[in-house]
Tab-separated table of C-alpha atoms in Angstrom:
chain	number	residue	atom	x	y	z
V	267	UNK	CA	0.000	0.000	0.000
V	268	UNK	CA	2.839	2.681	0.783
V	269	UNK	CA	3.602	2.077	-3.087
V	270	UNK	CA	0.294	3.116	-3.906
V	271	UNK	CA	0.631	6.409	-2.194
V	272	UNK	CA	4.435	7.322	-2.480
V	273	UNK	CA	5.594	5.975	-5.904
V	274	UNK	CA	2.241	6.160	-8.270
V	275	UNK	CA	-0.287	8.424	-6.864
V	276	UNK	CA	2.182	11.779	-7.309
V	277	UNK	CA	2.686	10.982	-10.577
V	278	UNK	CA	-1.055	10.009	-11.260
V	279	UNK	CA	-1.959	13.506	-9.444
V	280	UNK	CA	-0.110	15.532	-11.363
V	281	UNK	CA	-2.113	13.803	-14.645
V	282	UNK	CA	-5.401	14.117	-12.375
V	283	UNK	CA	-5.074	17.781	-12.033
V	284	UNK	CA	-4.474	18.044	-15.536
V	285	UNK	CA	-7.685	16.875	-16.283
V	286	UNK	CA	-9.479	18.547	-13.250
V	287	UNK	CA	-8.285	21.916	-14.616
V	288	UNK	CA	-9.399	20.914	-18.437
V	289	UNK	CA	-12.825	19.720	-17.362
V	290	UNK	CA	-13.336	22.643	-15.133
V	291	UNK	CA	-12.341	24.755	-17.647
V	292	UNK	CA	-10.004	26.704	-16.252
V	293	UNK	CA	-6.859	25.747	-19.205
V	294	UNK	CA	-8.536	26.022	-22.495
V	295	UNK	CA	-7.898	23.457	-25.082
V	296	UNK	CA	-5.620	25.693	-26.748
V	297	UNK	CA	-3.610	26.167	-23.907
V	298	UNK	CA	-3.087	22.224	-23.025
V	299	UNK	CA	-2.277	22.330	-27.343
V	300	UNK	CA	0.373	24.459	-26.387
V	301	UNK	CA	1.568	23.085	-23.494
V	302	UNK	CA	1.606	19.315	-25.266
V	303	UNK	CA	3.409	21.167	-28.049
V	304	UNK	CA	6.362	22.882	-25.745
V	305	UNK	CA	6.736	19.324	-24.269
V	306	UNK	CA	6.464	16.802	-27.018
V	307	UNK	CA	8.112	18.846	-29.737
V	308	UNK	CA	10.919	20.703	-27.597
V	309	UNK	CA	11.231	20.000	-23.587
V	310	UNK	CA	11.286	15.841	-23.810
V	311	UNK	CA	13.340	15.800	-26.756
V	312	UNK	CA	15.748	17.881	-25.172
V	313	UNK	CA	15.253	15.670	-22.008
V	314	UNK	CA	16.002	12.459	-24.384
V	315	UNK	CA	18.896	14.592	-26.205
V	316	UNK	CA	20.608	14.767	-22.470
V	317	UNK	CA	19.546	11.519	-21.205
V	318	UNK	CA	20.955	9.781	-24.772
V	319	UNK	CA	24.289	12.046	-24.316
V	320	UNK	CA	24.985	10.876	-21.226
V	321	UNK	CA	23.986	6.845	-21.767
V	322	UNK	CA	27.242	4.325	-21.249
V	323	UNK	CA	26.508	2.814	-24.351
V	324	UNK	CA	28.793	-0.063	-23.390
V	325	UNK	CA	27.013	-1.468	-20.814
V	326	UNK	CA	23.124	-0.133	-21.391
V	327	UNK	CA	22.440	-1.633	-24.881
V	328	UNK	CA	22.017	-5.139	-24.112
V	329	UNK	CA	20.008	-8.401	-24.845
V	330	UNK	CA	19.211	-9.419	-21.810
V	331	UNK	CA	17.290	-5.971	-21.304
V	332	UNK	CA	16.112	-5.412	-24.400
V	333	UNK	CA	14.638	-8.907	-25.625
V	334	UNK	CA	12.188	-8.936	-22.728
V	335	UNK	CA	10.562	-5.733	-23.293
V	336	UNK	CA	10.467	-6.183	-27.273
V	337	UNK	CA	8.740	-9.444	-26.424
V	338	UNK	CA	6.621	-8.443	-24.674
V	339	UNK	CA	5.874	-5.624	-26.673
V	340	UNK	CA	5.188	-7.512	-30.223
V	341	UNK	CA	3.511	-10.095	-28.453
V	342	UNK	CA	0.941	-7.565	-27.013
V	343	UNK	CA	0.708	-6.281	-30.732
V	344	UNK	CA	-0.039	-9.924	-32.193
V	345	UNK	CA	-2.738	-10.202	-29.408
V	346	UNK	CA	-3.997	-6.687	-30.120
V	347	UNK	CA	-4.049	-7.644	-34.062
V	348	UNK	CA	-5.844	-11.261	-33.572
V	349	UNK	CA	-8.119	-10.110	-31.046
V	350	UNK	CA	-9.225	-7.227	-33.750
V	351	UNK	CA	-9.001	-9.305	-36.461
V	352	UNK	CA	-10.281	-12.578	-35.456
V	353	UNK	CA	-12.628	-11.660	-32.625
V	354	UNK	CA	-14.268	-8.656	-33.493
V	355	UNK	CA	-14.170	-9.084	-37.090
V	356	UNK	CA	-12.177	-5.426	-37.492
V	357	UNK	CA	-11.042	-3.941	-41.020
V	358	UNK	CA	-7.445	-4.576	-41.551
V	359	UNK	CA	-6.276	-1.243	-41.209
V	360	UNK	CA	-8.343	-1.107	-37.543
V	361	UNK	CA	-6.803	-4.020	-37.101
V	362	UNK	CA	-3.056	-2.735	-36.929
V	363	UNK	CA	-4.340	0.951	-35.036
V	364	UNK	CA	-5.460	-1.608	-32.589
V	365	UNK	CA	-2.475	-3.775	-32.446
V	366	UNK	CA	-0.256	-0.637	-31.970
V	367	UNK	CA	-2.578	0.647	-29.193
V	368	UNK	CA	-1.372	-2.817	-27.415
V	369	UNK	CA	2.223	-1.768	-28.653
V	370	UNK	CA	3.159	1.477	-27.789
V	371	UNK	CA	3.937	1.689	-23.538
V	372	UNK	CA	3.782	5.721	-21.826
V	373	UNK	CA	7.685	4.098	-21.527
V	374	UNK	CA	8.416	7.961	-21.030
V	375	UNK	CA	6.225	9.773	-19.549
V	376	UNK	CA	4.867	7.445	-17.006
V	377	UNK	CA	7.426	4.709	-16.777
V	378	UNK	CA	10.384	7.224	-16.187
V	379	UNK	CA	8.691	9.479	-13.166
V	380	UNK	CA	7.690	6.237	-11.311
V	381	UNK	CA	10.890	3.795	-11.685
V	382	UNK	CA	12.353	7.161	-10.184
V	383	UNK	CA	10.481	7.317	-7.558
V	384	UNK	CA	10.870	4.140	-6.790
V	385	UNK	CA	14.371	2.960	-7.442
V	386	UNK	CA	15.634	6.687	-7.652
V	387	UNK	CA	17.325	8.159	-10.455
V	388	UNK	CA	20.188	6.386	-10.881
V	389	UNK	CA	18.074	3.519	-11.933
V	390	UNK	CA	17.253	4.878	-14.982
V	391	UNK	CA	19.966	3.540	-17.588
V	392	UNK	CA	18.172	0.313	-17.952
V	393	UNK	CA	14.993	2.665	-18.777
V	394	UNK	CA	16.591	4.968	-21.049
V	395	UNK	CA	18.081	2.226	-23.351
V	396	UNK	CA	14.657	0.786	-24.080
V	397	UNK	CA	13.539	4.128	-24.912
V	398	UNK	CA	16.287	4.877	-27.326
V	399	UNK	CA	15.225	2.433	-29.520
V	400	UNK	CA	11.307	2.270	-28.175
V	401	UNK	CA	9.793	5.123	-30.533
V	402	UNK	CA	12.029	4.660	-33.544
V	403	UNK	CA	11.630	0.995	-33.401
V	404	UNK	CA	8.061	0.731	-33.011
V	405	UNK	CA	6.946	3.658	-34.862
V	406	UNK	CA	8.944	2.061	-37.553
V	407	UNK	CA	7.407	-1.060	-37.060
V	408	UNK	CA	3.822	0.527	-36.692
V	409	UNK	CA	3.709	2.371	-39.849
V	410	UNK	CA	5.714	-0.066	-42.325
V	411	UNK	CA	2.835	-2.616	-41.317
V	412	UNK	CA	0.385	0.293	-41.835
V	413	UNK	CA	1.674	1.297	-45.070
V	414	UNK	CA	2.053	-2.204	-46.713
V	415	UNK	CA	-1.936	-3.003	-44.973
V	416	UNK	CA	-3.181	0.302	-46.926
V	417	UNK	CA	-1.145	-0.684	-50.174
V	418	UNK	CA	-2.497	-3.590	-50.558
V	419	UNK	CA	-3.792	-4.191	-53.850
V	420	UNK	CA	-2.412	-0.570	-54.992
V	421	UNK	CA	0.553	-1.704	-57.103
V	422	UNK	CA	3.335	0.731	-55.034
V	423	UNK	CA	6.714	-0.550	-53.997
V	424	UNK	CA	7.679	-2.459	-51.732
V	425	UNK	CA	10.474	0.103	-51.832
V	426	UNK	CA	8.149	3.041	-51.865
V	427	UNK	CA	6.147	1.847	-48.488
V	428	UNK	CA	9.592	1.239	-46.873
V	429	UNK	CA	10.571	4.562	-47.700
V	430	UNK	CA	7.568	5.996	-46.836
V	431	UNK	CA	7.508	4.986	-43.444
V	432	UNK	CA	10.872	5.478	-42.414
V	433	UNK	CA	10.544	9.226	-43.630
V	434	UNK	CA	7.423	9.484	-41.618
V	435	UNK	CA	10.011	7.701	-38.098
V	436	UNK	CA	12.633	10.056	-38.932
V	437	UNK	CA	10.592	13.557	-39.170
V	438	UNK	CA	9.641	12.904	-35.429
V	439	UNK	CA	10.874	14.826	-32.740
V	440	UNK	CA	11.390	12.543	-30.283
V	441	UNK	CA	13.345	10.202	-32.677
V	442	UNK	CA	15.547	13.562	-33.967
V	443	UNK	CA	16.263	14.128	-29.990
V	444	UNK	CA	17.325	10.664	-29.573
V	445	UNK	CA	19.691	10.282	-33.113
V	446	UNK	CA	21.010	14.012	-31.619
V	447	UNK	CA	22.112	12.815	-28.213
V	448	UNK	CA	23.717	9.107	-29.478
V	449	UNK	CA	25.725	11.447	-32.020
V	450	UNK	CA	26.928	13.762	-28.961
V	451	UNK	CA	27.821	11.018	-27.049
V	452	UNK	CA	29.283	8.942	-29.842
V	453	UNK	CA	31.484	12.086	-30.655
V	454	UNK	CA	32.172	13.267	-26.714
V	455	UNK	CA	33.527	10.133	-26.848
V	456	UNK	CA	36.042	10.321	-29.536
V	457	UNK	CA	37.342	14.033	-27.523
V	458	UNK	CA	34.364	16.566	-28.395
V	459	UNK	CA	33.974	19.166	-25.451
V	460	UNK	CA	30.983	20.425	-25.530
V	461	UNK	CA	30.980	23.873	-22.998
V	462	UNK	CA	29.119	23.288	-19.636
V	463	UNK	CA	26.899	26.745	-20.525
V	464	UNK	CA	25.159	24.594	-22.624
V	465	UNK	CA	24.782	21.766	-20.426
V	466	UNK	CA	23.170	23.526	-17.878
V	467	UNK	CA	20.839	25.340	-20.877
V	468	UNK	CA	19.639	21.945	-22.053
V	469	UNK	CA	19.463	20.281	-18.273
V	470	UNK	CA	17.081	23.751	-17.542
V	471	UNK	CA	14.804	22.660	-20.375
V	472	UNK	CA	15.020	18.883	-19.931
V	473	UNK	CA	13.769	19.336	-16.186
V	474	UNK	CA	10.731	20.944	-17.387
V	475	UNK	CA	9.316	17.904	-19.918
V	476	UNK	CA	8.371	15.550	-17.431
V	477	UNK	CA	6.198	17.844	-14.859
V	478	UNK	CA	5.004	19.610	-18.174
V	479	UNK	CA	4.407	16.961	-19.856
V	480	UNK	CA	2.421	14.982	-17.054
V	481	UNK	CA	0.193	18.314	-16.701
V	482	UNK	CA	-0.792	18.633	-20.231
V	483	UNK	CA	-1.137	14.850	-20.672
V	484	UNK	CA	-4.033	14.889	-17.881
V	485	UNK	CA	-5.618	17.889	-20.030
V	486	UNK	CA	-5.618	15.803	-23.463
V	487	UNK	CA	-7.048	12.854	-21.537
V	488	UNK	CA	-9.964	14.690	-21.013
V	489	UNK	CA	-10.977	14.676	-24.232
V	490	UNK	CA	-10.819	10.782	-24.711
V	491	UNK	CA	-14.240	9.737	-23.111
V	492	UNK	CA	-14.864	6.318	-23.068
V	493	UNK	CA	-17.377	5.732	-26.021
V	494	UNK	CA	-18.490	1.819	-27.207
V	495	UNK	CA	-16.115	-0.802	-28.395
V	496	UNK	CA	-15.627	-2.119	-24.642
V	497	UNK	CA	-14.327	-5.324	-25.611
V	498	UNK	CA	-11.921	-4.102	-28.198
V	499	UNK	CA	-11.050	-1.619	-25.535
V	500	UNK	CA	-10.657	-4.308	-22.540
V	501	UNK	CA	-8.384	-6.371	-24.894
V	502	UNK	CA	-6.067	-3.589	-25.221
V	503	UNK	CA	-6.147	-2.722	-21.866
V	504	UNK	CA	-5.438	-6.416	-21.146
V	505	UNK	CA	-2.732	-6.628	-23.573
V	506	UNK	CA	-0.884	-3.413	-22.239
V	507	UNK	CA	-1.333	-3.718	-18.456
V	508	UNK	CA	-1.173	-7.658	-18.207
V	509	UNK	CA	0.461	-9.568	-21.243
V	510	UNK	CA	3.052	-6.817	-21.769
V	511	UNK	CA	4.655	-7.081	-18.476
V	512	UNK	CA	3.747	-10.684	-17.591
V	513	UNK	CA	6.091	-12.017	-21.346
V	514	UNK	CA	8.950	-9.458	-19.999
V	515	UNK	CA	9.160	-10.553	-16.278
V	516	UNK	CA	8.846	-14.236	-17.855
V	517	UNK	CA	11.620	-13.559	-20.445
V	518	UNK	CA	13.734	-11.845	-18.026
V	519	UNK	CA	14.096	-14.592	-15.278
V	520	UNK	CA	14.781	-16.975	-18.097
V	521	UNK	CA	17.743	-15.062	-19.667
V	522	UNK	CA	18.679	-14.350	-15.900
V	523	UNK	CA	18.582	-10.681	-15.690
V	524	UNK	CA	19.596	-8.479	-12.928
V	525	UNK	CA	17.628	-7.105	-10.650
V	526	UNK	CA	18.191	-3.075	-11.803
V	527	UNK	CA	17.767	-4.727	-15.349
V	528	UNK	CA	14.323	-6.425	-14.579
V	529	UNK	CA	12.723	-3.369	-12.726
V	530	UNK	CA	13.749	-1.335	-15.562
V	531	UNK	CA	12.134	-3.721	-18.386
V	532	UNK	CA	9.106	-4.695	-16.235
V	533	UNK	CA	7.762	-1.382	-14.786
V	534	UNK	CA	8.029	0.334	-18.432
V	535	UNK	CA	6.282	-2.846	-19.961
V	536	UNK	CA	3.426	-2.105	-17.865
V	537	UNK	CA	2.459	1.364	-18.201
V	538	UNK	CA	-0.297	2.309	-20.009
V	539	UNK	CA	-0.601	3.227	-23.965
V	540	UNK	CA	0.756	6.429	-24.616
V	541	UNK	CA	-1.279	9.326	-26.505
V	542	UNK	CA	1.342	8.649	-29.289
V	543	UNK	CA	-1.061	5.371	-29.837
V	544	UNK	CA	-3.661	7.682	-30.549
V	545	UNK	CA	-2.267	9.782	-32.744
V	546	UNK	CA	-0.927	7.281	-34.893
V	547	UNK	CA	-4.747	5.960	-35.040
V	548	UNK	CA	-5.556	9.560	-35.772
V	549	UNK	CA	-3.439	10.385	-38.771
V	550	UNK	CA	-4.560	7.035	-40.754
V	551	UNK	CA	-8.371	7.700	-39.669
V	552	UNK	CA	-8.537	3.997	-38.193
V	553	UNK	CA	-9.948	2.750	-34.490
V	554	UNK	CA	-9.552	6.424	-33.336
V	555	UNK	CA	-12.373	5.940	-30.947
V	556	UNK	CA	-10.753	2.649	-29.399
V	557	UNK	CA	-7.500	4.026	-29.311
V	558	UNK	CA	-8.430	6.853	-27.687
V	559	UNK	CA	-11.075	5.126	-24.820
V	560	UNK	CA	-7.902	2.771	-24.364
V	561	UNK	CA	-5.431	5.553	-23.536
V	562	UNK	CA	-7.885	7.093	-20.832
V	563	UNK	CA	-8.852	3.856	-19.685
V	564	UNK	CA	-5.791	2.154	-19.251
V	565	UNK	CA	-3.874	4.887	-17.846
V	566	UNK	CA	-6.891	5.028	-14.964
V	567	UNK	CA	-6.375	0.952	-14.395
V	568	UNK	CA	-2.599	1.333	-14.183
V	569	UNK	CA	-2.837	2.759	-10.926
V	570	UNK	CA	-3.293	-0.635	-9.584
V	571	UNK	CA	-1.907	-2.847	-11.828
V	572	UNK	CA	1.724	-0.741	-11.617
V	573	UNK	CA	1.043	-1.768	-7.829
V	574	UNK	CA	0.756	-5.241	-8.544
V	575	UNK	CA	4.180	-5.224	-10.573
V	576	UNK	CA	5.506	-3.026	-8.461
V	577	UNK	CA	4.753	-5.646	-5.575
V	578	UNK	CA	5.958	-9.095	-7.788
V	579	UNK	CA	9.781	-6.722	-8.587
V	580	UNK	CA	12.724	-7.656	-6.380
């Protein structure tokens, strides 16, 4: 229970008031835009830009980490897929908005202010390595299925859709902030000094992402009201909160890894979708309702069910 209340429920309440203030009115919709612009598009890039200059590439990018998570991860997006396709009898594009609803972890957002406040920062690295190669992976996975799903039957490329979507992975801010930081710490490496001034600068900024970020998160949530599609929306809830995390702690303990390693992989498998899964439902027109009801929904459930994992971690 003292998880409950000292590791998720500040994090949740910062979310919470976020919404409170949106559905009270008091920040208009333009000003949670703005404030979800200043944080997606500039403050947590910078804060991945830092965290990525900094990484010890050496001893961070490793199997035993990362094969659990991505496990878990495509797994959830096979169930996610099925589940839409088989059960629920879902167009095929629906079918992969869904899937990448089950996909896409809050692996930033959520899972970074809670494995610090539970582990405290300097058990990060393990979290920062997924997330290096979380959005360009998946968002390259996400929209190469997407494309090649739409294209069916429309004669392009297979060298056009692969194009295609790795132009759409690589326009992204958060992907630019993480290819920025690798190259600064790639190059610091071979002797660049970079001059502390603009340390400090970009540490100034990168502080600010997470709280703002949080804040404005809570406001967008607001306008995700649950709406139909239950099932479809309790199998991706099921798929995110459960599966996820249950293949990664599984995976894990088989390929024996360490205990900073597992808390790392397991609390960011659970966390919730991100609003990223909405807006990739959102710019291809498919499941947007699901996606959405998910995001709000799930995040609400993951209160407890980061409590249960939370609980199960050594």
């Amino acid at each position: 229970m003292t998880a409950l209340f000292t590791i998720i429920l500040p994090v949740f309440l910062i979310v919470g008031f976020g919404y409170l203030v949106a559905w009270r009115g008091w920040f208009s919709a333009s000003g949670v835009d703005g404030l979800m612009n200043f944080a997606q598009n500039f403050a947590v890039p910078t804060l991945l830009f830092v965290s990525m200059a900094r990484l010890d590439l050496g001893t961070e990018f490793r199997a035993q980490l990362l094969i659990p998570f991505y496990a878990g991860a495509f797994a959830a997006f096979a169930a996610g897929w099925a589940g839409a396709r088989f059960l629920f009898r879902r167009p095929p594009v629906d079918c992969v908005a869904i899937g990448f609803v089950c996909l896409f972890s809050n692996t930033l957002l959520l899972g970074v202010p809670i494995t610090e406040r539970a582990y405290g920062s300097d058990a990060l690295a393990g979290n920062w390595a997924i997330i290096a190669l979380h959005s360009p992976m998946l968002y390259t996975f996400g929209i190469t299925v997407m494309e090649f799903t739409r294209a069916r039957g429309s004669g392009l490329s297979v060298g056009r859709v692969a194009l295609r979507a790795l132009t759409g992975v690589l326009r992204t801010s958060l992907v630019i902030g993480i290819i920025a930081g690798l190259s600064v710490n790639v190059l610091t490496q071979a002797g660049l000094v970079v001059p502390q001034g603009f340390w400090d600068a970009a540490d100034m900024i990168a502080r600010a992402a997470l709280p703002a970020a949080l804040f404005g998160l809570g406001g967008v949530l607001y306008r995700y009201r649950p709406e139909g599609d239950m099932a479809t929306i309790a199998l991706c809830c099921a798929a995110s909160l459960i599966l996820h995390p249950a293949i990664t702690f599984g995976t894990a303990w088989a390929l024996d890894l360490d205990r900073d390693g597992m808390r790392s992989a397991v609390l960011t498998a659970s966390m919730a979708p991100g609003v990223n899964a909405y807006l990739f439902a959102n710019v291809y027109g498919a499941a947007k309702r699901v996606a959405a009801s998910s995001v709000l929904v799930a995040t609400a459930l993951s209160t407890l069910t980061i409590w249960m994992w939370l609980a199960l971690l050594p």
